XYZ file of C-alpha atoms in Angstrom:
618
model
C 68.518 125.565 96.295
C 69.537 128.392 93.979
C 72.002 129.760 96.505
C 73.407 126.284 97.094
C 73.854 125.808 93.378
C 76.090 128.851 93.343
C 74.049 131.638 91.811
C 71.048 130.262 89.956
C 70.800 130.094 86.189
C 74.392 131.213 85.342
C 75.849 128.538 87.603
C 73.528 125.895 86.146
C 74.564 126.915 82.638
C 78.241 126.774 83.641
C 77.784 123.286 85.076
C 76.032 122.126 81.912
C 78.851 123.452 79.723
C 81.478 121.703 81.854
C 79.653 118.368 81.833
C 79.128 118.609 78.067
C 82.820 119.382 77.535
C 83.845 116.410 79.678
C 81.489 113.988 77.923
C 82.610 115.258 74.502
C 86.249 114.865 75.506
C 85.575 111.284 76.553
C 83.759 110.662 73.272
C 86.784 111.885 71.321
C 89.161 109.464 73.075
C 89.519 107.015 70.133
C 90.244 109.860 67.729
C 92.548 111.692 70.183
C 94.666 108.586 70.634
C 95.413 108.542 66.894
C 94.724 104.815 66.714
C 92.199 102.834 64.729
C 89.138 102.383 67.014
C 88.134 99.252 65.078
C 91.529 97.668 65.768
C 91.303 98.479 69.502
C 87.795 97.023 69.730
C 88.894 93.897 67.834
C 91.787 93.332 70.249
C 89.435 93.796 73.204
C 86.981 91.280 71.754
C 89.514 88.682 70.703
C 93.244 89.247 71.036
C 94.098 86.208 68.878
C 92.016 87.176 65.853
C 93.847 88.376 62.759
C 93.045 92.071 62.044
C 92.412 91.678 58.332
C 90.795 94.560 56.369
C 87.458 92.761 55.985
C 87.114 92.236 59.736
C 88.012 95.845 60.520
C 85.571 97.077 57.879
C 82.785 94.972 59.406
C 83.491 96.459 62.842
C 83.447 100.003 61.454
C 80.159 99.432 59.690
C 78.581 97.739 62.706
C 79.573 100.508 65.129
C 79.143 103.406 62.701
C 82.691 104.654 63.218
C 82.824 106.208 59.771
C 80.043 108.638 60.764
C 82.426 110.477 63.087
C 82.425 111.233 66.818
C 79.681 113.876 66.719
C 77.177 111.495 65.145
C 78.038 108.785 67.662
C 77.674 111.232 70.548
C 74.330 112.457 69.221
C 72.947 108.930 68.950
C 74.153 108.098 72.465
C 72.545 111.243 73.933
C 69.321 110.609 72.037
C 69.060 107.118 73.450
C 70.002 108.333 76.933
C 66.964 110.614 76.974
C 64.794 107.504 76.562
C 66.649 105.510 79.247
C 68.880 103.620 76.794
C 72.666 104.057 77.109
C 73.352 101.813 74.133
C 75.220 98.533 73.913
C 78.825 97.773 74.716
C 81.162 97.732 71.723
C 83.084 94.832 73.244
C 80.544 92.529 74.899
C 77.393 93.585 73.054
C 75.386 93.776 76.295
C 73.236 96.669 77.487
C 75.334 99.396 79.075
C 72.965 100.891 81.634
C 72.339 97.727 83.750
C 76.060 97.003 83.902
C 76.923 100.564 84.935
C 74.204 100.587 87.608
C 75.446 97.278 89.016
C 79.061 98.513 89.058
C 77.981 101.777 90.689
C 76.173 99.816 93.407
C 79.313 97.810 94.174
C 81.421 100.985 94.297
C 78.925 102.773 96.559
C 78.889 99.806 98.926
C 82.693 99.768 98.990
C 82.687 103.531 99.538
C 80.321 103.161 102.512
C 82.624 100.586 104.110
C 85.654 102.807 103.476
C 83.879 105.777 105.080
C 83.199 103.719 108.202
C 86.901 102.855 108.428
C 87.824 106.484 107.716
C 85.521 107.710 110.492
C 87.189 105.367 112.967
C 90.615 106.551 111.821
C 89.583 110.215 112.213
C 88.362 109.499 115.749
C 91.663 107.825 116.629
C 93.714 110.695 115.184
C 91.757 113.439 116.983
C 91.085 111.602 120.265
C 94.003 113.189 122.143
C 93.212 116.728 120.987
C 89.540 116.295 121.875
C 90.372 114.987 125.333
C 92.828 117.758 126.151
C 90.776 120.514 124.535
C 87.594 119.601 126.394
C 89.536 119.843 129.677
C 91.253 123.113 128.748
C 94.725 121.572 128.628
C 95.660 122.057 124.983
C 98.726 124.006 126.027
C 100.276 120.731 127.240
C 99.749 119.023 123.899
C 102.936 118.044 122.161
C 103.036 118.096 118.386
C 102.797 114.668 116.819
C 101.378 113.076 113.752
C 104.236 110.881 112.582
C 102.168 107.700 112.706
C 99.327 109.477 110.911
C 101.733 110.735 108.272
C 103.079 107.257 107.638
C 99.555 105.905 107.362
C 98.461 108.664 104.993
C 101.527 108.189 102.811
C 101.095 104.461 102.283
C 99.865 103.729 98.755
C 96.362 102.292 98.617
C 97.439 99.608 96.186
C 100.340 98.626 98.452
C 98.083 98.410 101.523
C 95.620 96.371 99.463
C 98.349 94.020 98.242
C 99.738 93.494 101.764
C 96.288 92.901 103.266
C 95.333 90.491 100.483
C 98.570 88.483 100.676
C 99.021 88.410 104.464
C 95.507 88.403 105.936
C 93.678 86.879 102.998
C 96.150 84.283 101.666
C 98.716 83.428 104.338
C 96.527 83.712 107.457
C 93.230 82.960 105.743
C 91.212 85.144 108.104
C 89.226 86.959 105.394
C 88.609 86.337 101.677
C 91.045 88.145 99.419
C 89.379 87.981 95.995
C 85.841 88.488 94.784
C 82.722 90.384 95.795
C 80.146 88.007 97.209
C 79.138 89.312 100.630
C 80.043 91.475 103.654
C 83.198 89.499 104.423
C 84.655 90.357 101.016
C 84.444 94.116 101.623
C 86.475 94.250 104.857
C 89.984 94.230 103.372
C 89.303 96.663 100.480
C 87.480 98.996 102.890
C 90.553 99.007 105.132
C 92.848 99.669 102.166
C 90.771 102.680 101.080
C 89.609 104.031 104.436
C 92.860 104.109 106.401
C 94.757 106.620 104.189
C 91.641 108.757 103.626
C 90.857 108.836 107.342
C 94.427 109.821 108.162
C 94.246 112.868 105.863
C 90.808 113.951 107.118
C 91.908 113.399 110.706
C 94.912 115.673 110.283
C 92.701 118.389 108.767
C 90.199 118.153 111.637
C 92.992 118.090 114.217
C 94.292 121.332 112.693
C 90.916 123.071 113.254
C 90.058 121.823 116.744
C 92.407 124.113 118.770
C 90.716 127.164 117.240
C 87.274 125.828 118.200
C 88.340 125.113 121.785
C 89.717 128.665 122.052
C 86.392 130.317 121.198
C 84.437 132.098 123.982
C 81.612 129.550 124.053
C 84.047 126.710 124.794
C 85.743 128.597 127.619
C 82.386 129.630 129.059
C 81.114 126.041 128.887
C 84.202 124.772 130.696
C 83.827 127.476 133.352
C 80.202 126.498 133.997
C 81.063 122.830 134.405
C 79.559 121.508 131.177
C 80.632 117.873 130.676
C 83.751 117.505 128.575
C 82.023 115.139 126.169
C 79.456 117.798 125.297
C 82.186 120.395 124.764
C 84.132 118.012 122.531
C 81.003 117.130 120.549
C 80.181 120.795 119.938
C 83.792 121.519 118.949
C 83.601 118.783 116.312
C 80.311 120.205 115.075
C 81.942 123.638 114.839
C 84.816 122.300 112.697
C 83.008 119.790 110.487
C 81.512 122.388 108.060
C 85.008 123.364 106.970
C 85.752 119.727 106.089
C 82.504 118.798 104.345
C 83.575 119.933 100.837
C 86.683 117.772 101.054
C 84.617 114.916 102.467
C 82.433 115.126 99.358
C 85.558 114.917 97.193
C 86.690 111.864 99.158
C 83.310 110.233 98.530
C 83.691 110.687 94.789
C 87.334 109.614 94.877
C 86.551 106.471 96.844
C 83.790 105.604 94.358
C 85.507 106.146 91.023
C 89.174 106.499 91.903
C 89.726 103.172 93.649
C 90.820 101.496 90.422
C 93.964 99.842 91.787
C 92.161 98.425 94.840
C 89.352 97.059 92.674
C 91.946 95.495 90.396
C 93.759 93.770 93.258
C 90.640 92.442 95.004
C 88.786 91.672 91.751
C 85.827 93.926 92.616
C 83.387 94.688 89.763
C 83.215 98.387 90.617
C 82.691 101.487 88.540
C 86.344 102.524 88.590
C 87.501 99.199 87.208
C 84.694 99.179 84.634
C 85.628 102.682 83.487
C 89.322 101.765 83.236
C 88.624 98.683 81.117
C 86.257 100.682 78.907
C 88.891 103.392 78.431
C 91.590 100.870 77.532
C 89.252 99.107 75.080
C 87.831 102.444 73.817
C 84.325 101.180 74.566
C 82.682 104.593 74.266
C 79.113 103.799 75.422
C 80.362 102.265 78.669
C 82.998 104.964 79.199
C 80.598 107.850 78.614
C 77.884 106.369 80.813
C 80.329 105.643 83.649
C 81.769 109.155 83.450
C 78.298 110.691 83.494
C 77.399 108.625 86.564
C 80.503 109.904 88.375
C 79.700 113.506 87.410
C 76.158 113.195 88.769
C 77.517 111.631 91.954
C 80.018 114.472 92.374
C 77.328 117.131 91.861
C 75.022 115.421 94.361
C 77.772 115.020 96.962
C 78.824 118.673 96.590
C 75.241 119.909 96.924
C 74.633 117.778 100.027
C 77.914 118.985 101.565
C 76.966 122.645 101.121
C 73.477 122.002 102.508
C 74.866 120.148 105.539
C 77.357 122.966 106.196
C 74.573 125.523 106.277
C 72.479 123.361 108.588
C 75.373 122.803 111.014
C 76.488 126.420 111.204
C 72.945 127.766 111.394
C 72.056 131.478 111.303
C 75.527 132.506 112.491
C 76.754 132.267 108.896
C 74.014 134.623 107.742
C 74.290 137.080 110.634
C 78.095 137.310 110.695
C 78.376 135.976 114.241
C 81.181 133.430 113.837
C 84.613 133.449 115.437
C 87.742 132.840 113.383
C 89.181 129.328 113.754
C 92.551 130.390 112.374
C 94.314 132.650 114.805
C 97.986 133.479 114.278
C 100.170 131.318 116.466
C 103.918 130.602 116.486
C 105.115 127.307 115.081
C 105.561 124.407 117.430
C 108.977 123.873 118.937
C 110.044 120.701 117.183
C 112.872 119.547 114.996
C 111.205 116.423 113.587
C 110.882 117.882 110.066
C 114.620 118.502 110.030
C 115.246 114.952 111.213
C 112.991 113.395 108.559
C 114.297 115.698 105.861
C 117.889 114.925 106.750
C 117.204 111.190 106.776
C 115.492 111.327 103.383
C 118.292 113.467 101.948
C 120.902 111.061 103.338
C 119.192 108.071 101.704
C 118.951 109.875 98.379
C 122.503 111.181 98.509
C 123.970 107.834 99.513
C 122.465 106.080 96.491
C 123.154 108.686 93.808
C 126.667 107.345 93.230
C 125.251 103.926 92.281
C 124.028 102.916 88.841
C 120.231 102.347 88.851
C 120.294 100.509 85.494
C 123.180 98.106 86.101
C 122.024 94.477 85.718
C 123.502 91.559 87.624
C 121.567 88.367 86.905
C 123.696 86.475 89.432
C 122.495 88.784 92.247
C 118.744 88.549 91.694
C 116.533 89.203 94.748
C 119.421 89.321 97.184
C 118.761 90.383 100.757
C 120.199 93.673 102.093
C 123.941 93.528 102.639
C 126.949 95.836 102.735
C 127.238 95.665 98.959
C 123.501 96.307 98.456
C 122.108 98.046 101.598
C 118.507 97.834 100.346
C 118.905 94.537 98.485
C 118.330 93.894 94.777
C 115.255 93.418 92.595
C 114.278 90.620 90.199
C 116.853 91.749 87.614
C 119.699 92.181 90.071
C 119.512 95.985 90.119
C 120.388 97.857 93.298
C 117.176 98.968 95.051
C 118.888 101.842 96.871
C 120.202 103.245 93.595
C 116.764 103.051 91.984
C 115.091 104.726 94.977
C 117.655 107.536 95.013
C 117.550 108.269 91.293
C 113.762 107.885 91.210
C 113.423 110.430 94.013
C 114.834 113.155 91.778
C 111.918 112.803 89.373
C 109.181 111.686 91.783
C 109.818 114.310 94.466
C 110.597 117.070 91.980
C 107.431 116.403 90.025
C 105.328 116.106 93.187
C 106.683 119.418 94.531
C 106.014 121.194 91.224
C 102.474 119.831 91.000
C 101.803 120.705 94.673
C 102.996 124.286 94.217
C 100.880 124.741 91.097
C 97.868 123.174 92.833
C 98.277 125.497 95.838
C 98.369 128.635 93.690
C 95.450 127.502 91.535
C 93.443 126.371 94.569
C 93.861 129.703 96.364
C 93.068 131.826 93.314
C 90.088 129.798 92.139
C 88.843 129.246 95.682
C 88.394 133.007 95.995
C 85.840 132.743 93.152
C 83.454 130.058 94.438
C 80.824 130.615 91.758
C 83.413 129.808 89.104
C 85.368 127.112 90.908
C 82.444 125.302 92.576
C 80.967 123.736 89.423
C 84.472 123.194 88.058
C 85.502 121.305 91.200
C 82.340 119.181 91.135
C 83.002 118.233 87.502
C 86.746 117.606 87.604
C 86.610 115.724 90.892
C 84.513 113.097 89.100
C 87.392 112.337 86.719
C 89.648 109.605 88.148
C 93.370 110.321 87.653
C 93.577 107.149 85.569
C 90.960 108.423 83.125
C 92.627 111.840 83.067
C 95.912 110.116 82.302
C 94.342 108.199 79.425
C 92.756 111.340 77.972
C 95.970 113.343 78.236
C 98.011 110.464 76.890
C 95.706 110.306 73.892
C 95.823 114.059 73.342
C 99.487 114.767 74.160
C 101.101 111.405 73.655
C 103.026 109.346 76.179
C 105.788 111.343 77.831
C 107.486 111.925 81.163
C 105.223 114.896 82.014
C 101.908 113.281 81.047
C 101.294 111.754 84.527
C 102.114 115.118 86.116
C 99.538 116.893 83.967
C 96.992 114.164 84.718
C 97.449 114.549 88.481
C 97.601 118.361 88.289
C 94.229 118.496 86.518
C 92.479 117.288 89.678
C 95.051 118.114 92.407
C 93.886 121.721 92.891
C 90.233 120.768 93.474
C 90.498 119.877 97.215
C 92.487 123.044 97.895
C 89.964 125.222 96.060
C 87.081 123.594 97.930
C 88.910 124.125 101.227
C 89.616 127.774 100.356
C 85.981 128.460 99.439
C 84.707 126.811 102.621
C 87.069 128.744 104.894
C 86.418 131.976 103.016
C 82.657 131.574 103.442
C 83.047 131.191 107.203
C 85.695 133.896 107.548
C 83.427 136.436 105.864
C 80.846 135.769 108.581
C 83.177 136.496 111.526
C 82.486 139.301 113.979
C 85.883 140.970 113.641
C 85.457 141.204 109.867
C 82.026 142.779 110.339
C 83.544 145.329 112.727
C 86.423 146.092 110.364
C 83.994 146.537 107.479
C 81.880 148.875 109.612
C 84.934 151.070 110.184
C 85.127 151.717 106.453
C 87.527 149.033 105.176
C 87.319 148.317 101.483
C 87.267 144.975 99.704
C 90.980 144.944 98.858
C 91.942 145.856 102.403
C 89.798 143.051 103.779
C 91.234 140.603 101.287
C 94.872 141.509 101.933
C 94.818 142.072 105.685
C 92.029 139.837 106.975
C 90.848 137.112 104.600
C 94.085 135.914 103.014
C 96.072 135.844 106.294
C 93.312 133.687 107.806
C 92.730 131.379 104.821
C 96.176 130.947 103.253
C 98.021 129.241 106.188
C 95.547 126.357 106.686
C 95.291 125.834 102.928
C 99.093 125.782 102.676
C 99.216 123.163 105.461
C 96.552 121.230 103.574
C 98.729 121.397 100.452
C 101.625 119.922 102.423
C 99.351 117.127 103.619
C 98.444 116.481 99.969
C 102.081 116.262 98.875
C 102.401 112.528 99.655
C 99.017 111.993 97.988
C 100.253 113.641 94.812
C 103.356 111.459 94.890
C 101.012 108.489 95.390
C 98.931 109.589 92.422
C 102.025 109.595 90.267
C 103.000 106.231 91.717
C 99.510 104.814 91.062
C 99.706 105.814 87.404
C 103.078 104.108 87.232
C 101.632 101.074 88.981
C 98.858 100.832 86.365
C 101.302 101.260 83.479
C 100.274 104.841 82.587
C 103.290 106.608 84.009
C 106.995 106.094 83.534
C 108.014 103.093 81.483
C 110.818 100.602 82.228
C 113.665 100.861 82.973
C 113.010 104.282 84.542
C 113.557 104.227 88.345
C 110.154 105.784 89.158
C 108.805 104.970 92.625
C 105.446 103.814 91.301
C 107.166 101.657 88.734
C 109.398 100.194 91.468
C 106.344 99.132 93.454
C 104.639 97.697 90.373
C 107.706 95.744 89.261
C 108.528 94.312 92.676
C 105.038 93.541 93.973
C 104.974 89.982 92.456
C 108.100 89.205 94.489
C 106.823 90.641 97.786
C 106.795 87.243 99.507
C 110.252 86.149 98.318
C 111.934 89.555 98.552
C 109.850 91.882 100.772
C 112.669 94.436 100.913
C 112.136 95.256 97.227
C 108.676 96.616 98.146
C 109.169 97.740 101.735
C 112.040 100.140 101.073
C 110.235 102.138 98.301
C 107.140 102.179 100.529
C 109.291 103.355 103.448
C 110.598 106.217 101.304
C 107.010 107.272 100.564
C 106.141 107.010 104.265
C 109.178 109.125 105.156
C 108.021 111.743 102.663
C 104.594 111.729 104.321
C 106.087 112.145 107.793
C 108.189 115.065 106.531
C 105.171 116.765 104.925
C 102.844 116.355 107.917
C 105.345 117.478 110.548
C 106.496 120.412 108.397
C 102.860 121.518 108.002
C 102.846 122.612 111.649
C 105.957 124.720 111.290
C 109.572 124.237 112.322
C 111.133 125.869 115.358
C 114.021 124.468 117.327
C 113.428 124.268 121.092
C 115.308 126.836 123.159
C 117.515 125.629 125.971
C 117.326 127.619 129.213
C 120.383 129.831 129.702
C 121.702 131.480 132.825
C 122.853 135.091 132.818
C 126.634 135.546 132.780
C 126.652 138.190 135.501
C 124.382 139.645 138.161
C 121.090 140.808 136.852
C 120.788 144.522 136.475
C 117.738 146.694 136.858
C 114.952 145.900 134.447
C 114.987 147.908 131.303
C 112.156 150.280 130.593
C 109.640 148.775 128.228
C 109.812 150.189 124.778
C 106.394 151.151 123.504
C 106.362 151.678 119.756
C 104.742 154.840 118.569
C 101.593 154.431 116.525
C 102.160 154.469 112.805
C 100.590 157.316 110.895
C 99.841 157.034 107.224
C 98.043 160.241 106.271
C 98.127 159.404 102.580
C 96.707 155.905 103.010
C 92.901 155.726 102.644
C 92.664 153.044 105.342
C 95.045 154.692 107.810
C 92.500 154.709 110.614
C 92.150 150.965 110.320
C 95.816 150.080 110.676
C 96.269 150.301 114.482
C 92.944 148.585 115.253
C 92.922 145.586 112.930
C 91.131 142.577 114.298
C 94.128 140.255 114.234
C 96.214 142.701 116.306
C 93.369 143.170 118.779
C 93.044 139.407 119.292
C 96.761 138.979 119.906
C 96.739 141.788 122.457
């Protein structure tokens, strides 16, 4: 347990400091926002009541606001030690039963979403498993466009479409409420489909390396059934995905605020959002603490399951590397998607995104307005094009920063492990509220809110791959030849870990854009009349039935971004057309054998011609 915790007492102390800092930051929310907490609580209790000085004074005295945040935090912690989380500042009810009930609803929704995600992962990886088990992966053509579109669809948009079409128009399933198993089908689909698409792409990226290991080739040669080979290949790759699966569990529990809002689910994410907006500190602190404990438990179970699946090979250094250098696939799809997205953006930049035409409200696509108009008569194409400059630019900047931070901190698992477990418990909405209170509302506040948690999956992925790469046989042999730590890091570990993490960062690019869009959808991002993509979806969603183009075209732009990111993650290389020689073929040229490099002044010169990666390629 000490090794799983990341180093014993120092790691436990580091986790305690992080949790205390998070809880204290949440407790300072009313004072960080520079607003009167009594006025916010009064508006949450009764929006029509006049905020006279006597009423505000009574609220301050009743809640003890004049004692300061430290006194309030101390009283809350003292009661928590005795099983009492206090009473809600808004409703006056006990906090702990309400938080436990909301957590139960969120865990049930998370379980349903994981079932949907598992089915999606199986569908994404089915072709690779079938071909790999039969030794025919060389005939596999690169794909993933459908998966990219599915992963790039916003959860709140999928939820809104499922609720309006399947729940309201067709009447197949209930669309609102939380009263039984039938009510959890649509929200589970809305949460599980995008999550399963991302996890499926990550697993599909690891499977070719597993099928290329000696055990898989030996099993195929001995006639082992293909199902057994495929099952063992999945078991070989799952440990590298378990840390990110734990992050998905926490995200599906506390980060599904928009889906809970649409389907009217009394979950923990919705409860935490309402408590943050009303500055109901007892509820907000208790909900945040529950998410932190869930994140720590999920991370601990993921590390334990990884050790159980890998077995003694991790301890004895008997693993094979899953990430062998290979040329990029011969495909031009990224260029096609990139050119199409650039053409859409460039074609609409000459139009005015703020021009109002009340006589052209909700018009269908035409030559004058290729993507139609919104409820105020503004050109949808113009708003998509101008919004792309900020949405895509911000998403690219946040993704680059998250990649660098994830790689650097992932190399220090004892430092980043507790930090990932703590920050992954903070929903982007809550992070946006905290940063908005501390920094004020601005165009970069949503970017900072998403960047605070965007590096966590990449750091967890880096640490997981690094742990397995250190236990490979070629690294043990290179170390036995006298290689130092810096040589191993530069020439062996980073070349094996950085490419899959970079592809993972590209897969996360649409998710970061969706995070920015979700903050805009909930009113925490860009404010009208800015042409932000999230704001476009939020403004046009009430008119989805009358004018579906106002929602479908912004969603299509997000899906196109996802297709570009996923296909570009596998590399870009144009296919070569076969050419015939111009004249008669001459005698074959003598092969040129390069002379071995000699570096007498380099301390690791003997290691250069016999590095493990070069030996594998030969």
